Structure formats: structure tokens, C-alpha cells
CSV table of C-alpha atoms and ligand atoms in Angstrom, one decimal:
chain,number,residue,atom,x,y,z
A,1,UNK,CA,-107.5,56.0,2.7
A,2,UNK,CA,-105.4,59.1,4.2
A,3,UNK,CA,-107.4,57.8,7.6
A,4,UNK,CA,-106.7,54.2,7.3
A,5,UNK,CA,-102.9,55.5,7.1
A,6,UNK,CA,-100.2,52.9,6.5
A,7,UNK,CA,-100.1,53.5,2.6
A,8,UNK,CA,-96.4,53.2,1.1
A,9,UNK,CA,-95.0,56.2,-1.2
A,10,UNK,CA,-95.4,55.6,-4.9
A,11,UNK,CA,-91.5,55.1,-4.6
A,12,UNK,CA,-91.5,51.9,-2.9
A,13,UNK,CA,-94.4,50.3,-4.7
A,14,UNK,CA,-92.3,50.6,-8.1
A,15,UNK,CA,-89.3,48.6,-6.1
A,16,UNK,CA,-91.7,45.3,-6.6
A,17,UNK,CA,-92.4,43.3,-9.8
A,18,UNK,CA,-95.7,44.1,-9.5
A,19,UNK,CA,-98.0,44.7,-12.7
A,20,UNK,CA,-101.4,46.0,-13.3
A,21,UNK,CA,-103.4,45.0,-16.1
A,22,UNK,CA,-105.7,46.9,-18.7
A,23,UNK,CA,-108.6,44.7,-18.3
A,24,UNK,CA,-108.6,44.8,-14.2
A,25,UNK,CA,-108.8,49.0,-14.2
A,26,UNK,CA,-111.0,48.7,-17.2
A,27,UNK,CA,-113.4,46.1,-15.7
A,28,UNK,CA,-116.9,48.3,-15.8
A,29,UNK,CA,-117.9,45.6,-13.1
A,30,UNK,CA,-120.5,43.4,-16.2
A,31,UNK,CA,-121.2,39.5,-15.7
A,32,UNK,CA,-124.3,37.6,-16.6
A,33,UNK,CA,-126.6,38.8,-14.1
A,34,UNK,CA,-124.5,42.2,-13.6
A,35,UNK,CA,-125.5,45.7,-16.1
A,36,UNK,CA,-122.2,47.5,-15.8
A,37,UNK,CA,-121.2,50.0,-13.0
A,38,UNK,CA,-118.4,52.0,-14.1
A,39,UNK,CA,-117.9,54.0,-17.6
A,40,UNK,CA,-115.5,53.1,-20.1
A,41,UNK,CA,-111.7,54.1,-19.8
A,42,UNK,CA,-108.1,53.7,-22.0
A,43,UNK,CA,-105.1,52.7,-21.9
A,44,UNK,CA,-104.1,56.4,-21.7
A,45,UNK,CA,-106.4,56.5,-18.3
A,46,UNK,CA,-105.1,53.2,-17.0
A,47,UNK,CA,-101.1,53.7,-17.6
A,48,UNK,CA,-101.5,57.6,-16.1
A,49,UNK,CA,-103.4,56.8,-13.0
A,50,UNK,CA,-100.9,53.4,-12.4
A,51,UNK,CA,-98.0,55.9,-13.1
A,52,UNK,CA,-99.2,57.7,-10.0
A,53,UNK,CA,-100.0,55.0,-7.5
A,54,UNK,CA,-96.8,53.5,-8.1
A,55,UNK,CA,-97.2,50.5,-10.2
A,56,UNK,CA,-94.4,50.3,-12.2
A,57,UNK,CA,-95.7,47.5,-15.1
A,58,UNK,CA,-98.5,47.1,-17.5
A,59,UNK,CA,-100.3,44.3,-19.2
A,60,UNK,CA,-102.7,43.7,-21.5
A,61,UNK,CA,-104.9,41.6,-23.7
A,62,UNK,CA,-104.8,42.5,-27.8
A,63,UNK,CA,-108.7,42.9,-27.7
A,64,UNK,CA,-108.2,45.0,-24.5
A,65,UNK,CA,-106.7,48.4,-26.6
A,66,UNK,CA,-106.8,46.5,-30.2
A,67,UNK,CA,-110.3,46.3,-31.2
A,68,UNK,CA,-110.8,42.7,-33.2
A,69,UNK,CA,-110.8,43.8,-36.6
A,70,UNK,CA,-107.5,45.8,-36.6
A,71,UNK,CA,-105.6,43.2,-35.3
A,72,UNK,CA,-102.7,42.8,-37.4
A,73,UNK,CA,-103.1,45.8,-39.6
A,74,UNK,CA,-101.9,49.3,-40.0
A,75,UNK,CA,-104.7,50.2,-36.9
A,76,UNK,CA,-102.9,48.1,-34.4
A,77,UNK,CA,-99.4,49.6,-35.1
A,78,UNK,CA,-100.7,53.2,-34.7
A,79,UNK,CA,-102.6,51.9,-31.5
A,80,UNK,CA,-99.0,50.2,-30.2
A,81,UNK,CA,-97.4,53.5,-30.9
A,82,UNK,CA,-99.7,55.5,-29.1
A,83,UNK,CA,-99.2,52.7,-25.9
A,84,UNK,CA,-95.2,52.9,-26.3
A,85,UNK,CA,-95.9,57.1,-26.4
A,86,UNK,CA,-98.1,56.5,-23.2
A,87,UNK,CA,-95.9,54.5,-21.2
A,88,UNK,CA,-92.8,56.1,-21.8
A,89,UNK,CA,-94.3,59.2,-20.6
A,90,UNK,CA,-95.6,57.9,-17.4
A,91,UNK,CA,-92.2,55.6,-16.7
A,92,UNK,CA,-94.1,52.4,-17.0
A,93,UNK,CA,-93.0,49.7,-19.2
A,94,UNK,CA,-95.0,46.3,-20.6
A,95,UNK,CA,-94.4,43.7,-18.9
A,96,UNK,CA,-96.5,40.9,-20.5
A,97,UNK,CA,-98.7,40.3,-23.0
A,98,UNK,CA,-101.9,38.0,-23.7
A,99,UNK,CA,-104.2,36.5,-26.0
A,100,UNK,CA,-107.9,36.8,-25.8
A,101,UNK,CA,-109.1,33.6,-26.7
A,102,UNK,CA,-112.8,33.2,-24.8
A,103,UNK,CA,-114.7,36.6,-25.3
A,104,UNK,CA,-115.1,37.2,-29.4
A,105,UNK,CA,-118.1,34.8,-31.1
A,106,UNK,CA,-114.7,33.2,-33.1
A,107,UNK,CA,-114.0,31.1,-30.1
A,108,UNK,CA,-117.3,30.2,-28.8
A,109,UNK,CA,-115.6,26.3,-29.7
A,110,UNK,CA,-112.3,27.1,-28.3
A,111,UNK,CA,-109.5,27.9,-30.5
A,112,UNK,CA,-108.8,24.9,-31.4
A,113,UNK,CA,-111.9,23.9,-32.4
A,114,UNK,CA,-112.3,21.4,-35.4
A,115,UNK,CA,-112.9,24.0,-38.5
A,116,UNK,CA,-109.0,24.3,-40.0
A,117,UNK,CA,-109.7,28.5,-40.4
A,118,UNK,CA,-110.5,29.0,-36.5
A,119,UNK,CA,-107.5,27.3,-35.5
A,120,UNK,CA,-105.4,28.9,-38.4
A,121,UNK,CA,-107.5,32.2,-37.1
A,122,UNK,CA,-106.4,31.5,-33.2
A,123,UNK,CA,-102.7,31.0,-34.3
A,124,UNK,CA,-102.9,34.4,-36.4
A,125,UNK,CA,-103.8,35.7,-32.8
A,126,UNK,CA,-101.0,34.6,-30.5
A,127,UNK,CA,-98.3,35.1,-32.9
A,128,UNK,CA,-99.7,38.4,-33.6
A,129,UNK,CA,-99.5,38.8,-29.7
A,130,UNK,CA,-96.1,37.7,-29.8
A,131,UNK,CA,-95.4,40.6,-32.1
A,132,UNK,CA,-96.8,43.3,-30.2
A,133,UNK,CA,-95.4,42.0,-27.3
A,134,UNK,CA,-91.8,42.9,-28.7
A,135,UNK,CA,-92.6,46.0,-29.9
A,136,UNK,CA,-93.9,46.9,-26.5
A,137,UNK,CA,-90.6,45.2,-25.0
A,138,UNK,CA,-92.7,42.8,-22.8
A,139,UNK,CA,-90.7,39.6,-21.3
A,140,UNK,CA,-93.6,37.6,-20.8
A,141,UNK,CA,-96.3,35.8,-23.1
A,142,UNK,CA,-99.7,34.4,-20.8
A,143,UNK,CA,-102.1,32.1,-22.1
A,144,UNK,CA,-105.4,32.0,-20.7
A,145,UNK,CA,-106.9,29.3,-22.9
A,146,UNK,CA,-110.3,30.4,-22.0
A,147,UNK,CA,-113.1,28.2,-24.2
A,148,UNK,CA,-110.8,25.3,-24.6
A,149,UNK,CA,-113.5,23.1,-22.9
A,150,UNK,CA,-117.2,21.7,-24.4
A,151,UNK,CA,-121.1,22.4,-22.7
A,152,UNK,CA,-122.0,19.4,-24.3
A,153,UNK,CA,-120.4,15.8,-24.2
A,154,UNK,CA,-118.9,13.6,-27.2
A,155,UNK,CA,-118.7,16.0,-29.7
A,156,UNK,CA,-115.1,16.9,-28.9
A,157,UNK,CA,-112.4,14.8,-28.6
A,158,UNK,CA,-110.2,15.5,-26.2
A,159,UNK,CA,-106.6,14.4,-27.3
A,160,UNK,CA,-107.4,15.5,-30.5
A,161,UNK,CA,-108.3,18.9,-29.2
A,162,UNK,CA,-105.1,19.2,-27.3
A,163,UNK,CA,-103.0,18.6,-30.1
A,164,UNK,CA,-104.8,21.5,-31.6
A,165,UNK,CA,-104.0,23.9,-28.7
A,166,UNK,CA,-100.5,22.6,-29.1
A,167,UNK,CA,-100.3,23.8,-32.6
A,168,UNK,CA,-101.0,27.5,-31.5
A,169,UNK,CA,-98.4,27.5,-28.7
A,170,UNK,CA,-95.9,25.9,-31.1
A,171,UNK,CA,-96.7,28.3,-33.4
A,172,UNK,CA,-96.3,31.3,-30.7
A,173,UNK,CA,-93.2,30.1,-29.7
A,174,UNK,CA,-91.8,29.6,-33.3
A,175,UNK,CA,-92.6,33.1,-34.3
A,176,UNK,CA,-91.1,34.2,-31.1
A,177,UNK,CA,-87.9,33.0,-31.8
A,178,UNK,CA,-87.5,34.4,-35.2
A,179,UNK,CA,-88.5,38.1,-34.3
A,180,UNK,CA,-86.5,37.8,-30.8
A,181,UNK,CA,-83.5,37.3,-33.7
A,182,UNK,CA,-84.5,39.8,-36.1
A,183,UNK,CA,-85.1,42.6,-33.2
A,184,UNK,CA,-82.0,41.1,-30.7
A,185,UNK,CA,-84.6,40.7,-28.0
A,186,UNK,CA,-84.3,37.7,-25.6
A,187,UNK,CA,-87.7,35.2,-26.3
A,188,UNK,CA,-90.8,35.8,-24.0
A,189,UNK,CA,-91.3,33.5,-21.5
A,190,UNK,CA,-95.0,31.8,-22.3
A,191,UNK,CA,-96.8,31.2,-19.0
A,192,UNK,CA,-99.8,29.2,-19.2
A,193,UNK,CA,-102.4,29.7,-17.1
A,194,UNK,CA,-105.5,27.6,-15.8
A,195,UNK,CA,-108.7,27.8,-14.3
A,196,UNK,CA,-111.5,24.8,-13.7
A,197,UNK,CA,-114.5,26.4,-14.4
A,198,UNK,CA,-115.8,29.1,-16.7
A,199,UNK,CA,-116.5,29.9,-19.2
A,200,UNK,CA,-117.4,26.4,-20.5
A,201,UNK,CA,-119.0,23.6,-18.3
A,202,UNK,CA,-116.0,21.3,-18.7
A,203,UNK,CA,-112.5,22.7,-18.7
A,204,UNK,CA,-109.7,20.8,-20.8
A,205,UNK,CA,-106.6,22.0,-18.8
A,206,UNK,CA,-108.0,23.1,-15.5
A,207,UNK,CA,-105.5,23.3,-12.7
A,208,UNK,CA,-101.6,24.3,-13.0
A,209,UNK,CA,-100.8,20.7,-12.7
A,210,UNK,CA,-102.8,19.7,-15.7
A,211,UNK,CA,-100.8,22.5,-17.4
A,212,UNK,CA,-97.3,21.0,-16.3
A,213,UNK,CA,-98.9,17.6,-17.6
A,214,UNK,CA,-99.6,19.1,-20.8
A,215,UNK,CA,-96.2,21.6,-21.3
A,216,UNK,CA,-94.8,17.6,-20.3
A,217,UNK,CA,-96.8,15.6,-22.4
A,218,UNK,CA,-94.4,15.7,-25.6
A,219,UNK,CA,-96.9,18.0,-27.8
A,220,UNK,CA,-95.0,21.2,-26.9
A,221,UNK,CA,-92.2,21.4,-29.9
A,222,UNK,CA,-90.4,24.0,-27.0
A,223,UNK,CA,-91.0,22.6,-23.7
A,224,UNK,CA,-88.2,25.0,-21.9
A,225,UNK,CA,-90.0,28.1,-23.4
A,226,UNK,CA,-93.0,27.3,-21.8
A,227,UNK,CA,-94.1,27.6,-17.8
A,228,UNK,CA,-97.2,28.3,-15.7
A,229,UNK,CA,-99.0,31.6,-14.5
A,230,UNK,CA,-101.2,30.5,-11.6
A,231,UNK,CA,-103.8,32.3,-10.3
A,232,UNK,CA,-103.7,32.6,-6.5
A,233,UNK,CA,-108.0,31.8,-6.9
A,234,UNK,CA,-107.9,29.6,-9.8
A,235,UNK,CA,-106.6,26.9,-7.4
A,236,UNK,CA,-108.5,27.6,-4.6
A,237,UNK,CA,-111.6,27.5,-7.0
A,238,UNK,CA,-111.3,24.0,-7.6
A,239,UNK,CA,-110.4,23.5,-3.7
A,240,UNK,CA,-106.9,23.2,-4.2
A,241,UNK,CA,-104.2,24.6,-1.9
A,242,UNK,CA,-102.7,27.6,-3.9
A,243,UNK,CA,-99.3,27.4,-2.0
A,244,UNK,CA,-99.0,23.8,-2.1
A,245,UNK,CA,-100.2,23.9,-6.5
A,246,UNK,CA,-97.5,26.7,-6.2
A,247,UNK,CA,-94.6,24.7,-4.2
A,248,UNK,CA,-95.7,21.3,-7.5
A,249,UNK,CA,-94.9,24.8,-10.0
A,250,UNK,CA,-91.6,25.6,-7.9
A,251,UNK,CA,-90.2,22.1,-8.0
A,252,UNK,CA,-91.0,21.9,-11.7
A,253,UNK,CA,-89.4,25.1,-12.3
A,254,UNK,CA,-92.0,26.0,-14.1
A,255,UNK,CA,-93.2,29.0,-11.8
A,256,UNK,CA,-92.6,31.9,-13.6
A,257,UNK,CA,-95.8,34.6,-13.9
A,258,UNK,CA,-98.6,34.8,-10.7
A,259,UNK,CA,-101.6,36.2,-11.0
A,260,UNK,CA,-102.3,37.6,-7.2
A,261,UNK,CA,-105.8,38.0,-5.7
A,262,UNK,CA,-108.2,36.5,-3.5
A,263,UNK,CA,-112.0,34.4,-2.8
A,264,UNK,CA,-113.6,31.7,-1.8
A,265,UNK,CA,-113.4,27.8,-2.1
A,266,UNK,CA,-115.6,26.0,-4.8
A,267,UNK,CA,-117.2,29.1,-6.1
A,268,UNK,CA,-116.7,31.5,-9.1
A,269,UNK,CA,-114.0,33.7,-9.9
A,270,UNK,CA,-114.9,36.8,-8.2
A,271,UNK,CA,-111.4,37.8,-8.2
A,272,UNK,CA,-111.4,39.9,-5.1
A,273,UNK,CA,-108.3,42.1,-4.3
A,274,UNK,CA,-105.6,40.0,-2.5
A,275,UNK,CA,-105.6,39.6,1.4
A,276,UNK,CA,-109.2,40.4,1.3
A,277,UNK,CA,-110.1,37.0,2.1
A,278,UNK,CA,-107.5,34.9,3.1
A,279,UNK,CA,-104.9,36.8,4.7
A,280,UNK,CA,-103.3,34.2,6.6
A,281,UNK,CA,-103.0,31.6,4.0
A,282,UNK,CA,-101.4,34.6,1.5
A,283,UNK,CA,-98.8,35.2,4.3
A,284,UNK,CA,-98.0,31.5,4.2
A,285,UNK,CA,-97.7,31.7,0.3
A,286,UNK,CA,-95.2,34.3,-0.1
A,287,UNK,CA,-93.7,33.0,3.1
A,288,UNK,CA,-93.4,30.2,0.8
A,289,UNK,CA,-92.1,32.4,-2.4
A,290,UNK,CA,-90.0,34.0,-0.5
A,291,UNK,CA,-87.8,31.3,0.5
A,292,UNK,CA,-87.4,30.2,-3.1
A,293,UNK,CA,-86.4,33.3,-4.6
A,294,UNK,CA,-89.9,34.0,-7.1
A,295,UNK,CA,-89.7,37.9,-7.0
A,296,UNK,CA,-92.1,38.5,-9.2
A,297,UNK,CA,-94.2,39.3,-11.7
A,298,UNK,CA,-96.9,39.7,-9.4
A,299,UNK,CA,-100.1,40.3,-11.5
A,300,UNK,CA,-102.9,42.5,-10.2
A,301,UNK,CA,-105.0,40.3,-11.9
A,302,UNK,CA,-108.8,41.5,-9.4
A,303,UNK,CA,-111.7,43.0,-10.3
A,304,UNK,CA,-112.3,46.1,-8.6
A,305,UNK,CA,-115.6,45.8,-6.9
A,306,UNK,CA,-119.3,46.6,-8.8
A,307,UNK,CA,-119.6,49.1,-5.7
A,308,UNK,CA,-116.5,50.7,-6.7
A,309,UNK,CA,-116.6,53.9,-8.3
A,310,UNK,CA,-114.9,55.0,-11.7
A,311,UNK,CA,-112.8,57.4,-9.4
A,312,UNK,CA,-112.6,54.7,-6.7
A,313,UNK,CA,-110.7,52.1,-8.7
A,314,UNK,CA,-107.6,54.1,-8.3
A,315,UNK,CA,-108.3,56.5,-5.2
A,316,UNK,CA,-109.1,52.7,-3.2
A,317,UNK,CA,-108.8,49.6,-4.8
A,318,UNK,CA,-105.3,49.7,-6.8
A,319,UNK,CA,-103.4,51.4,-3.6
A,320,UNK,CA,-105.2,49.2,-1.4
A,321,UNK,CA,-104.2,46.1,-2.7
A,322,UNK,CA,-100.5,47.0,-3.6
A,323,UNK,CA,-100.1,47.8,0.1
A,324,UNK,CA,-101.7,44.7,1.4
A,325,UNK,CA,-99.2,42.9,-1.1
A,326,UNK,CA,-96.8,44.6,-0.1
A,327,UNK,CA,-97.3,44.1,3.7
A,328,UNK,CA,-97.9,40.5,3.6
A,329,UNK,CA,-94.8,40.0,1.6
A,330,UNK,CA,-92.9,42.2,4.3
A,331,UNK,CA,-94.2,39.8,7.3
A,332,UNK,CA,-93.4,37.1,5.4
A,333,UNK,CA,-89.9,38.3,5.6
A,334,UNK,CA,-90.7,39.0,9.0
A,335,UNK,CA,-91.6,34.9,9.3
A,336,UNK,CA,-88.5,33.9,7.9
A,337,UNK,CA,-86.5,35.5,10.6
A,338,UNK,CA,-88.5,34.6,13.3
A,339,UNK,CA,-86.7,32.9,16.2
A,340,UNK,CA,-89.4,31.5,17.4
A,341,UNK,CA,-90.0,29.8,14.3
A,342,UNK,CA,-86.7,29.1,13.3
A,343,UNK,CA,-86.2,26.9,16.7
A,344,UNK,CA,-89.2,25.0,16.6
A,345,UNK,CA,-88.5,24.0,12.7
A,346,UNK,CA,-85.2,23.5,13.7
A,347,UNK,CA,-86.0,21.3,16.7
A,348,UNK,CA,-88.8,19.5,14.5
A,349,UNK,CA,-85.8,18.4,11.6
A,350,UNK,CA,-83.6,17.8,14.0
A,351,UNK,CA,-86.5,15.0,15.7
A,352,UNK,CA,-86.5,12.9,18.5
A,353,UNK,CA,-83.3,11.3,18.6
A,354,UNK,CA,-84.3,7.8,18.2
A,355,UNK,CA,-81.7,5.4,17.1
A,356,UNK,CA,-81.9,3.5,14.2
A,357,UNK,CA,-84.0,0.1,14.1
A,358,UNK,CA,-86.3,1.9,17.0
A,359,UNK,CA,-89.9,0.0,16.1
A,360,UNK,CA,-92.5,2.6,15.4
A,361,UNK,CA,-94.3,2.7,18.5
A,362,UNK,CA,-91.0,4.1,19.8
A,363,UNK,CA,-90.4,6.6,17.1
A,364,UNK,CA,-94.0,7.9,17.5
A,365,UNK,CA,-94.1,8.0,21.4
A,366,UNK,CA,-90.3,9.6,21.0
A,367,UNK,CA,-91.6,12.4,18.5
A,368,UNK,CA,-94.7,12.9,20.7
A,369,UNK,CA,-94.5,16.2,22.4
A,370,UNK,CA,-91.8,17.3,19.7
A,371,UNK,CA,-95.0,17.7,17.2
A,372,UNK,CA,-96.6,20.0,19.2
A,373,UNK,CA,-94.8,22.5,17.8
A,374,UNK,CA,-96.6,22.4,14.6
A,375,UNK,CA,-99.6,24.5,16.6
A,376,UNK,CA,-97.6,26.3,18.0
A,377,UNK,CA,-95.9,27.8,14.7
A,378,UNK,CA,-99.3,28.1,13.2
A,379,UNK,CA,-99.8,30.6,16.8
A,380,UNK,CA,-97.2,32.5,15.7
A,381,UNK,CA,-98.1,32.9,12.4
A,382,UNK,CA,-100.9,34.5,13.8
A,383,UNK,CA,-99.6,36.7,15.8
A,384,UNK,CA,-97.1,37.4,13.3
A,385,UNK,CA,-100.0,38.4,11.2
A,386,UNK,CA,-102.3,40.2,14.1
A,387,UNK,CA,-99.0,41.7,14.8
A,388,UNK,CA,-99.6,40.9,18.4
A,389,UNK,CA,-95.6,39.3,18.7
A,390,UNK,CA,-95.1,43.4,19.3
A,391,UNK,CA,-97.5,43.0,22.5
A,392,UNK,CA,-101.1,43.9,23.1
A,393,UNK,CA,-102.0,47.5,22.2
A,394,UNK,CA,-105.7,47.6,22.9
A,395,UNK,CA,-107.4,46.6,26.0
A,396,UNK,CA,-110.8,46.8,26.9
B,401,LIG,C1,-109.4,34.7,-16.3
B,401,LIG,C2,-108.5,34.6,-16.0
B,401,LIG,C3,-107.4,36.4,-16.8
B,401,LIG,C4,-106.2,35.7,-17.5
B,401,LIG,C5,-105.5,36.6,-18.8
B,401,LIG,O1,-110.1,34.4,-15.5
B,401,LIG,O2,-107.6,35.3,-14.7
B,401,LIG,O3,-108.1,37.6,-16.7
B,401,LIG,O4,-105.5,36.0,-16.5
B,401,LIG,O5,-106.7,36.4,-20.1
B,402,LIG,MG1,-105.5,35.4,-14.5
B,403,LIG,MG1,-109.5,34.7,-12.0
């Protein structure tokens, strides 16, 4: 990392609303066909190492840190107190909490399964997470529904299942309103996260757009408390353009939280570090976000690859991900101010100046040369990404 150079000091990294998940750093490399390659690590190590790197915010699933059987019990109180101590000791803040509704066998048929006791348990889990969030000073709660879908067709009635899932979110929002009042804190921002594939064959809310439809469906009692946490790769996975998905969320006023990572189109959830696969697209995504005043949270929801060691997770994986993000963010600022892109965009928007009432052929003819600027802008973006706008520095 020293030989690579270009690293930002922790103070600089801390200026961004970048959040580090417990589960990302503690991921051991396991999967269906993969045994773990790393040793388990707990929250105290993760928080301490994030602090050293300059990641100022930490987030967690309930069961990343609290064993399932301790949820809502005294054991939870004791763990939450230890987390508070770790955070305070290292100057980190807890930004977000999320409920695991996908790993435990109780959620095999989803958190909105037919059996009322499963749904009652799911409501307990999301309400308990809201309480933990307030205890830890979080501002956001994220919901990736996980198993909300099915493997075999016909047994699950989709409209009913979605109504039942809405019941859980309604319970979380109502609990939030009560706890926030008791603690004299603002309510949390409840952010839905879609993923098109995994861990079911068919997913009921597979995209951010599906989530927007769900928020506006009339099933939620407090739609104003519910927004989105899109994940970059989850939009690529279904073949969408992440930037366009984010634009639709922005227009709806629902872009509240953003999971940043990278990967490949129409493949599974490989959760590669931000900018390692699609840096040009990432640059464009950040231009959009900057120009709409979205400043985070940017949540590092990637997985250090299986080939990275426990040491490498904090020595290479996280600092390099943070630094690529900040570099791309700064470049996005350069794009916004670039005189060539500015002039080209203004020329495009001024149009060719054909008078009113002209026919289609005349309008098309007049705009032909002007529209060449699209490709010029794309060339300029690549130049900015590669640093070529500063002139060539290496000649063979
Ligand atoms: C899984 C999701 C998950 C959420 C939080 O694919 O990305 O990590 O962000 O549950
Ligand atoms: Mg995610
Ligand atoms: Mg993912």
C-alpha cells in the first residue's frame, strides 16, 4: 500500500459520510461452495481498525453482534453497552442498524411467511432493531428483506405476502415513533434495499423501482418515513443502469442511503470493492450524486475477496476501497467544473436554434453536428478518469 501511494490520511477520510459494516469486515470468505478463509473477528476489532483507517461510522445487522437467542434479553443490553464503549473509545458513530431476515432457519419461508408466529417474530426483530438503533445513536435503519420470495411456485400468494411484509415495516415505524419520543430523538430513516437474485429463486421486491412502487402502494402507514438504500451492484445484477436507478430514486425524493461496491452485470452478488470493475460508471454515478447534493451515507457493502487475509482486510481492502471512493468523488467534482464538458453541455442545451414550426427533417439536419458533442463529452470523461487532461506523462 505504501508503494502504491496516493493514500488519504485518516482525517481526510473521516470528513466523508462513509460507513463501514460489521459484516463486511468480519466476512470469513464462506459461501455455498466455499469454506471460510479467514478467522472470525468481533465488533471490538472491527471498530478499532475502522478508527485507525479513518472510517468514521459503523453499522451492523442485529445478529452480527447479538446472538439470536440473546435478542431482546439482558445479554443484548450488555452487548449494546460494550459496543457503545468501543465506539466512544475510538471516536466512531453508529450510523445504521439492520435486521437479519435471511440467515436464521426461522426465516426459511421469509419474514412474511404464512404462519402468524413467524410474522410476529419478524415484527419483534425489526422493532428490537429500532430500539438498538436508538440506543446506539443511529440515524438509519436498513431493510434488505432477504428471503421475501420463493423457490417453488404457487404456494405463496404475492399480494398477501407483500401485505404481511408491510405489516412488519409498519410495526417498526410505529415503534420508532414511540421510542424517538421517549428518547427525544428524531425518528430513524427506514431504507429499503432491493436485490434481484439470492437468497430465493424468485424475489418479490427485486429492484429499487419495485421498492418505490411498494412504498407508494398504500400498504405502508408511514410512507414518509420509508425511503431507499439502493446498492450499486444489486442494480447491475438485473442488467439495469445504476445511475438511472439512482436518478429515479432522487426524483422520488427517496435516495437516503447508498451501498457502494462493484461487480458484473447479470451475475451473482460478488460484492467487489467500489471502482475495481466499473470506474467510469462510478465516476458518472458520483457526478449525478454530487450534482443533486447527495453526500452519503456511503456504505462500504463489499466483501474482501477470499484471497485477502485477516490482516489484508484492514491493511489493503478497506483503506483502498475508501481511497478509490474519495478519488472518484474528487474527480466527479472536476467533471462538474470541467470547462470543456460545461461548454459542450451548454451548447447541447441551447440547441441548433431552429425556429418554431420547423419539420422533423430540418430539426434533425440542424442538430446533426451538435449531437457529436455526446461522444466528445464521453471522451473527456475518460480523459479525466485517466488523468490525460493533465497531459501525457509516459511515452514509450
Ligand atoms: C445483501 C445485502 C446486505 C444488506 C444489509 O446482499 O447487501 O448486506 O446491505 O442486510
Ligand atoms: Mg447491501
Ligand atoms: Mg451485494
